[in-house]
XYZ file of N, CA, C and O in Angstrom:
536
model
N 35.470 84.646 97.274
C 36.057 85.963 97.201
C 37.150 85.935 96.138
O 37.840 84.918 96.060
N 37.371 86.949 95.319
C 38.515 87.057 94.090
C 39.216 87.876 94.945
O 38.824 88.995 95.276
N 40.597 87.179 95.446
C 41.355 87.980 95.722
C 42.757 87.118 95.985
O 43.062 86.082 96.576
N 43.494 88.236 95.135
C 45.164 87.320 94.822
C 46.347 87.717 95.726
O 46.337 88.939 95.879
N 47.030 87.316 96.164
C 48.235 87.788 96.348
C 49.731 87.157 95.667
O 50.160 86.030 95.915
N 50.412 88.183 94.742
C 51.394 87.216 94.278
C 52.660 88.216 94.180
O 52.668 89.447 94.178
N 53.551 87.447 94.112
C 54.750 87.998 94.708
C 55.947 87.626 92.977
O 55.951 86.478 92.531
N 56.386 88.202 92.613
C 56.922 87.893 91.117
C 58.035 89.225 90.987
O 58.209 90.078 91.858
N 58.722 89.151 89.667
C 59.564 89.881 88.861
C 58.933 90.654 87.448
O 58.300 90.040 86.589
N 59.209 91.980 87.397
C 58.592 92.529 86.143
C 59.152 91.916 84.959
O 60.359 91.677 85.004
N 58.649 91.676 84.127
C 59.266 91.084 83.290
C 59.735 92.446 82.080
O 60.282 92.067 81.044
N 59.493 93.986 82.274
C 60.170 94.492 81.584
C 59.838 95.831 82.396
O 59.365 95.803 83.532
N 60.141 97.038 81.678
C 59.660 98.565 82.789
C 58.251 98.846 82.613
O 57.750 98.783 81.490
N 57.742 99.075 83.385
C 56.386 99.071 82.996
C 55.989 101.140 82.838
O 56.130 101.993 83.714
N 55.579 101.279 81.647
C 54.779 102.602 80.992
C 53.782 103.482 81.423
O 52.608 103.467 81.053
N 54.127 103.994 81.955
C 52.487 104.493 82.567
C 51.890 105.310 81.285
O 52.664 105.799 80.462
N 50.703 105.414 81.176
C 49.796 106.222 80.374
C 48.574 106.450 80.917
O 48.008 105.813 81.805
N 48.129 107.616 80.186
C 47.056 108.426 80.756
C 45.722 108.250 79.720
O 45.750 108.154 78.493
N 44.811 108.242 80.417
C 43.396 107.634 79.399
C 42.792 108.662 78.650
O 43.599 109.587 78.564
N 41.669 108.936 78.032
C 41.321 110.347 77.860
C 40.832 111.234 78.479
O 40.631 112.363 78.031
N 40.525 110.781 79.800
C 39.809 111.600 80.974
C 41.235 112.279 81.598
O 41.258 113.185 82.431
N 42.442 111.608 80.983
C 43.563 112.425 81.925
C 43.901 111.554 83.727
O 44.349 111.956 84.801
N 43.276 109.966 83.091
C 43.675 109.137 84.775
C 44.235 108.402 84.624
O 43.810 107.482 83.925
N 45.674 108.341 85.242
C 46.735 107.460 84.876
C 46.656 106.080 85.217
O 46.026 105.804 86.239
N 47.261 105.006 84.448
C 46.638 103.216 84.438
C 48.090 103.090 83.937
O 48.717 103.958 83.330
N 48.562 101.747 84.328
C 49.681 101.083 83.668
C 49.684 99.798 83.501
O 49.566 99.206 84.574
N 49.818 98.749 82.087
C 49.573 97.384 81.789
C 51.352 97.238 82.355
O 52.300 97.903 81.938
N 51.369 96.211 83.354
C 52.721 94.965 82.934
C 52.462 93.611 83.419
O 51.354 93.202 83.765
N 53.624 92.893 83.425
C 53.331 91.665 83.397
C 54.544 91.092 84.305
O 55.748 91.277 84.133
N 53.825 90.262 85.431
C 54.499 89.583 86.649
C 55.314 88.333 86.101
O 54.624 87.756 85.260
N 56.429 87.773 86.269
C 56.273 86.384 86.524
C 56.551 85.998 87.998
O 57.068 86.558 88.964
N 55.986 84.805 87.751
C 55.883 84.215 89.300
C 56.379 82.979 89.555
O 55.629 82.109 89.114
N 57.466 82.507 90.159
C 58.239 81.034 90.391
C 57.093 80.193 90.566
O 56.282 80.816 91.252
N 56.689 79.146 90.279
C 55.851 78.085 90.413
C 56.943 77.274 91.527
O 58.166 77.402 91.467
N 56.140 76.333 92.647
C 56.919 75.657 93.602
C 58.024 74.715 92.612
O 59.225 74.510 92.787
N 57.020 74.196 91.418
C 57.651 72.837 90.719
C 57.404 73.156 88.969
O 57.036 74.148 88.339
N 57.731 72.051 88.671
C 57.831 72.601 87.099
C 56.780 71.960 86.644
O 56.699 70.767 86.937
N 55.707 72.577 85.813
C 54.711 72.308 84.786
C 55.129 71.245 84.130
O 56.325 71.085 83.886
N 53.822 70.041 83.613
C 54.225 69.255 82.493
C 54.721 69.987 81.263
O 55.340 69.486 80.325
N 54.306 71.421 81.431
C 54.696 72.250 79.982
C 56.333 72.618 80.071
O 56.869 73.393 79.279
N 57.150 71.831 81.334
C 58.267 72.721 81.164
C 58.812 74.334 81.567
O 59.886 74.936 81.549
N 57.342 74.637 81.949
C 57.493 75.976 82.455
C 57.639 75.952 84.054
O 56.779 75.513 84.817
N 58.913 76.514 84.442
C 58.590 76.894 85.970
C 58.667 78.394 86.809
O 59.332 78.775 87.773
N 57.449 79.157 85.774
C 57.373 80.535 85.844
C 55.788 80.854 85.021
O 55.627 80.891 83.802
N 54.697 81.068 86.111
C 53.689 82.061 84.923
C 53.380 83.228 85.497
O 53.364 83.651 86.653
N 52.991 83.910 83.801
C 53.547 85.351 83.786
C 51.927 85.721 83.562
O 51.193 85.145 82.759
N 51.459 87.038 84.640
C 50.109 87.191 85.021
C 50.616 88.960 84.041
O 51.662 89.607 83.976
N 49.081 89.152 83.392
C 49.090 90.462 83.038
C 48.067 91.165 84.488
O 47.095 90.840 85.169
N 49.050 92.297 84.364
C 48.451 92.961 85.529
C 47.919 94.564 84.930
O 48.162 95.021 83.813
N 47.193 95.176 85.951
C 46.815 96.449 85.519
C 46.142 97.558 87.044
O 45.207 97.576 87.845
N 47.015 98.109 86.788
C 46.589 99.419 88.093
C 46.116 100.884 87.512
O 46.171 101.058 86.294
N 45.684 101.863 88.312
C 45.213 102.879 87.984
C 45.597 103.810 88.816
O 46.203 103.556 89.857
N 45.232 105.155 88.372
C 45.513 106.189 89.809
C 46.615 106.023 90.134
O 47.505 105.716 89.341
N 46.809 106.224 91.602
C 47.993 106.668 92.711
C 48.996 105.302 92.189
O 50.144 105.419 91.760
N 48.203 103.943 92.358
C 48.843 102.942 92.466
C 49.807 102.868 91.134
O 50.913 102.327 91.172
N 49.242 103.492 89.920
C 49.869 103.347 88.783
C 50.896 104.258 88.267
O 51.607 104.098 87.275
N 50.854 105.553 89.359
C 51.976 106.661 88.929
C 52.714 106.038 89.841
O 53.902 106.151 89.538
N 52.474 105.117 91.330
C 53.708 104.814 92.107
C 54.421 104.115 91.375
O 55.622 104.302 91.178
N 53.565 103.014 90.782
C 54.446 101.614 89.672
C 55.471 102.485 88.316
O 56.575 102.287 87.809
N 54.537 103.338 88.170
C 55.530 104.342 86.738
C 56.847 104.499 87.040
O 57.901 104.145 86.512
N 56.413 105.366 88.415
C 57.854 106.154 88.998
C 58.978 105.440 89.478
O 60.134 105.850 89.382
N 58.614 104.303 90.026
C 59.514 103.797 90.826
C 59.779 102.074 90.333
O 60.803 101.627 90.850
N 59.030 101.064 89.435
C 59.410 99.962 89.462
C 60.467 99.754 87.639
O 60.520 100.588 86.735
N 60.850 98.962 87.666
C 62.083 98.631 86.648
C 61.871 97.244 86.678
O 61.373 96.431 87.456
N 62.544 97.240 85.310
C 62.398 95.147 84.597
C 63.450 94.945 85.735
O 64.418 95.559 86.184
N 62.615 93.490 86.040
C 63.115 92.483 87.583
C 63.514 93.090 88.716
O 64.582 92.879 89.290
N 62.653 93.856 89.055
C 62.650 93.983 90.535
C 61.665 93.386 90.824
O 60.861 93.219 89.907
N 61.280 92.763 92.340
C 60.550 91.708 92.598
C 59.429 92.856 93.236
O 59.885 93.932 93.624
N 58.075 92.615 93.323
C 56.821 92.916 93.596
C 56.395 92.247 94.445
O 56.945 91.216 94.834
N 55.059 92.830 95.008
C 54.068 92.026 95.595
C 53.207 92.826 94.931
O 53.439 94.006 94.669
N 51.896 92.045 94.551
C 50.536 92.522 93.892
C 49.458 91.755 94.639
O 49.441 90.542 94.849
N 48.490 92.734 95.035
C 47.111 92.327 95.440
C 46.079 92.770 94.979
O 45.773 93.962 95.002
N 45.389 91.839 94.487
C 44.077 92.294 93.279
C 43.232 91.329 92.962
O 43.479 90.289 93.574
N 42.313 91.270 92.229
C 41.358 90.518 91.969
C 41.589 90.392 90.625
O 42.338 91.160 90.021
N 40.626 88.896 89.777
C 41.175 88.440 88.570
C 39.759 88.799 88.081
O 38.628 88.752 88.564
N 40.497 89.306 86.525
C 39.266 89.777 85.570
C 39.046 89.461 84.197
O 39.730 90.073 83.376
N 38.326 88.730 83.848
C 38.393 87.872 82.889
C 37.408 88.466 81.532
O 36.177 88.468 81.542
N 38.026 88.816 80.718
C 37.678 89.686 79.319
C 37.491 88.409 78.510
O 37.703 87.211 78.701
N 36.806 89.473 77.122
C 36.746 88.512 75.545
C 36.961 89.327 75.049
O 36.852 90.447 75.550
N 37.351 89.110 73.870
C 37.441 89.646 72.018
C 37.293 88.870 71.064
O 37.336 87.643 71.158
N 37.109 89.481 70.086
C 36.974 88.673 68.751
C 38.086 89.650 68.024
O 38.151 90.871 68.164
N 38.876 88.889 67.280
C 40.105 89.312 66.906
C 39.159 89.001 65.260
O 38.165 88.343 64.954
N 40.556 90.270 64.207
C 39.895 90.217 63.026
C 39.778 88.957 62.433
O 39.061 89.220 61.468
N 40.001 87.824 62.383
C 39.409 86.696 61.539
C 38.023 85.751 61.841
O 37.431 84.769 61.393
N 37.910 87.125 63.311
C 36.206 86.645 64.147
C 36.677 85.623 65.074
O 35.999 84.600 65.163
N 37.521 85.716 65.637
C 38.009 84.402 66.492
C 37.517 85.034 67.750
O 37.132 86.196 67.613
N 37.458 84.617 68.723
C 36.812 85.093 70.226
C 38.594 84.270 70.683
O 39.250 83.286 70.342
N 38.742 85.719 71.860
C 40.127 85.010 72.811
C 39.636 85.467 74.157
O 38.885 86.435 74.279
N 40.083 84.740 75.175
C 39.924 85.050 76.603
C 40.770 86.117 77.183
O 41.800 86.123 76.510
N 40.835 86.996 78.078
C 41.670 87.393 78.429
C 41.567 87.469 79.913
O 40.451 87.577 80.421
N 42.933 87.409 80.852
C 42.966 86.897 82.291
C 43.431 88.629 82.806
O 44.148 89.048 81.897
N 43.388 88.939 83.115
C 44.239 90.276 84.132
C 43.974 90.541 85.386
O 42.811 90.694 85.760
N 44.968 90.629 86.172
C 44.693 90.901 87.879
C 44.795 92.340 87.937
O 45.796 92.962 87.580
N 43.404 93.017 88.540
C 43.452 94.636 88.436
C 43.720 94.838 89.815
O 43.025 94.426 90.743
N 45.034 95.664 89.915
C 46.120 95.568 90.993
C 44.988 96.795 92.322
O 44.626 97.938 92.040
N 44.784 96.296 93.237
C 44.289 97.195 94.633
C 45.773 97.717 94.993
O 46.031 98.892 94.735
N 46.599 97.029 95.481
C 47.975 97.279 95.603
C 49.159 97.396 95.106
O 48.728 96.493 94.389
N 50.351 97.615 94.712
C 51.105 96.981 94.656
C 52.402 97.744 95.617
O 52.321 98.873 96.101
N 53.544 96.844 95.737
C 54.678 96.795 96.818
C 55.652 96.641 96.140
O 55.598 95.440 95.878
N 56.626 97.082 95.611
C 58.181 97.109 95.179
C 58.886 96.564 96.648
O 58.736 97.018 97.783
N 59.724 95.395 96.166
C 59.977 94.522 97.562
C 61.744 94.961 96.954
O 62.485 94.298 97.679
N 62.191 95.383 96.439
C 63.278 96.266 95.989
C 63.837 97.492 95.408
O 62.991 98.146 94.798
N 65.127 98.038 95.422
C 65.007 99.134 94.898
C 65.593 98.987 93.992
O 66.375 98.072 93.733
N 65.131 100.376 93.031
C 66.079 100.442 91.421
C 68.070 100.089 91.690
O 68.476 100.372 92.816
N 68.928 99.626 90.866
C 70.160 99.532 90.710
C 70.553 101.252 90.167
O 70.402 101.628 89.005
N 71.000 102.003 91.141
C 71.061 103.612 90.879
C 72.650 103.696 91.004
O 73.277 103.772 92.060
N 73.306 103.658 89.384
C 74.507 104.227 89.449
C 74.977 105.643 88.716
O 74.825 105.954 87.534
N 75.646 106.463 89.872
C 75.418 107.571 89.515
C 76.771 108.203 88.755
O 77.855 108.275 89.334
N 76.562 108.639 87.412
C 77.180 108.907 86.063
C 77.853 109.927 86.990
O 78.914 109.331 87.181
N 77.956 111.130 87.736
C 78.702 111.790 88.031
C 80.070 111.121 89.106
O 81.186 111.638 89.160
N 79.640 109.877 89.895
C 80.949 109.534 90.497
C 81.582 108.962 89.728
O 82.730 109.075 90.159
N 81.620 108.242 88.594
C 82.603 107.222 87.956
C 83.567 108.586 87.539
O 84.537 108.664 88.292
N 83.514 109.650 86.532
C 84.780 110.561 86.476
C 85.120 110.898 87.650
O 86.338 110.992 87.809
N 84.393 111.143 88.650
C 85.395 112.091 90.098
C 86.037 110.988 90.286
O 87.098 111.328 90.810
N 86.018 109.844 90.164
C 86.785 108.532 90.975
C 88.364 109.058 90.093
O 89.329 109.565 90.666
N 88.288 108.828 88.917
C 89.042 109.112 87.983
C 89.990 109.940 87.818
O 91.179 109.769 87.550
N 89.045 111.347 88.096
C 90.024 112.086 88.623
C 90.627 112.506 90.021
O 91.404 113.460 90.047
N 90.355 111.943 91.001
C 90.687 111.573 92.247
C 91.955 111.048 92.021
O 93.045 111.515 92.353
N 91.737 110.198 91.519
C 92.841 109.185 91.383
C 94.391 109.618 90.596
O 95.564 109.355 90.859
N 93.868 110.224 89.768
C 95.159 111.123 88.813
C 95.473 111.945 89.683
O 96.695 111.942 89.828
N 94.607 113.151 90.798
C 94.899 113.859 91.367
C 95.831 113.389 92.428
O 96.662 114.214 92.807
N 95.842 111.748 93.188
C 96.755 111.600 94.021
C 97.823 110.620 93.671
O 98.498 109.842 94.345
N 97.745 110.984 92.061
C 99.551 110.364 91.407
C 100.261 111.107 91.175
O 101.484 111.000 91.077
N 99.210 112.522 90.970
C 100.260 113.812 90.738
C 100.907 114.396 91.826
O 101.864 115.154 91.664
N 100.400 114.065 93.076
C 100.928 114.944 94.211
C 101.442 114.192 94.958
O 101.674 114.528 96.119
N 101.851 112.578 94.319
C 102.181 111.322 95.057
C 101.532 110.399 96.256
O 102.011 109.529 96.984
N 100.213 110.990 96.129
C 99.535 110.449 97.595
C 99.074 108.944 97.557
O 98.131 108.536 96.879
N 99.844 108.197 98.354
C 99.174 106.884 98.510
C 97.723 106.395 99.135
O 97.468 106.246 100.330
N 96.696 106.152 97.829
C 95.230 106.137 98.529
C 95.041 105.466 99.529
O 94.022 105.672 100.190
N 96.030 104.416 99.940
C 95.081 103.589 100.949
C 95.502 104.186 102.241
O 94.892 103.713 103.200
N 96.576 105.298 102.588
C 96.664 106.371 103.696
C 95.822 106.580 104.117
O 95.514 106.390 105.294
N 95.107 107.102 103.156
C 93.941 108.330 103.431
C 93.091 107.635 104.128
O 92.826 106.440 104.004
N 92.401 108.863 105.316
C 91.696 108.167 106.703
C 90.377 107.878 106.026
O 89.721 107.229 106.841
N 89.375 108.129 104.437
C 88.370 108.081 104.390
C 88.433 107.415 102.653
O 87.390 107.154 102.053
């Protein structure tokens, strides 16, 4: 049976786009902690992934570089011949699922001035903030 489960960090925001039929798909790319480190030195590989539909406007809307995932999918293994006629492999897990195992870092541009002016507001009228019951 082809079927993956892997748990990783985006390695950047992932794009959604729409095909010419008008059905939304999004390419990104997982990495995934390896238990131990590769003879290569690497202790991280980075899986290209690919969803469609529902799964791919959820990933649009809602995931951001390094928030951690879960992906479940099966592995799909392409060719090309690139222009100098070379043939390359290509690996991609076409996502059935995926799970945002965090949320976006949401800081909101309208409290940093109210803080600001909060704060001027209770030097002008002398109010000591740490009084205040809230």
């Amino acid at each position: 049976m082809n079927n993956h489960t892997l748990v990783g960090r985006l390695t950047k925001k992932p794009e959604l786009k729409y095909s010419n039929a008008q059905k939304p798909y999004i390419h990104f790319t997982l990495a995934v902690n390896r238990i131990f480190k590769g003879n290569d030195g690497r202790d991280a590989d980075f899986f290209d992934c690919v969803a469609f539909g529902k799964t791919a406007e959820y990933v649009g809307n809602y995931a951001d570089k390094g928030l951690q995932c879960a992906v479940v999918g099966a592995t799909e293994i392409g060719e090309y011949t690139d222009k100098e006629s070379i043939k390359h492999k290509t690996v991609t897990v076409k996502c059935n699922s995926v799970e945002l195992l965090e949320r976006k870092q949401v800081q909101s541009v309208v409290d940093i001035p109210q803080k600001n002016e909060d704060q001027k507001l209770y030097e002008k009228l002398g109010v000591d903030e740490s009084s205040l019951p809230f």
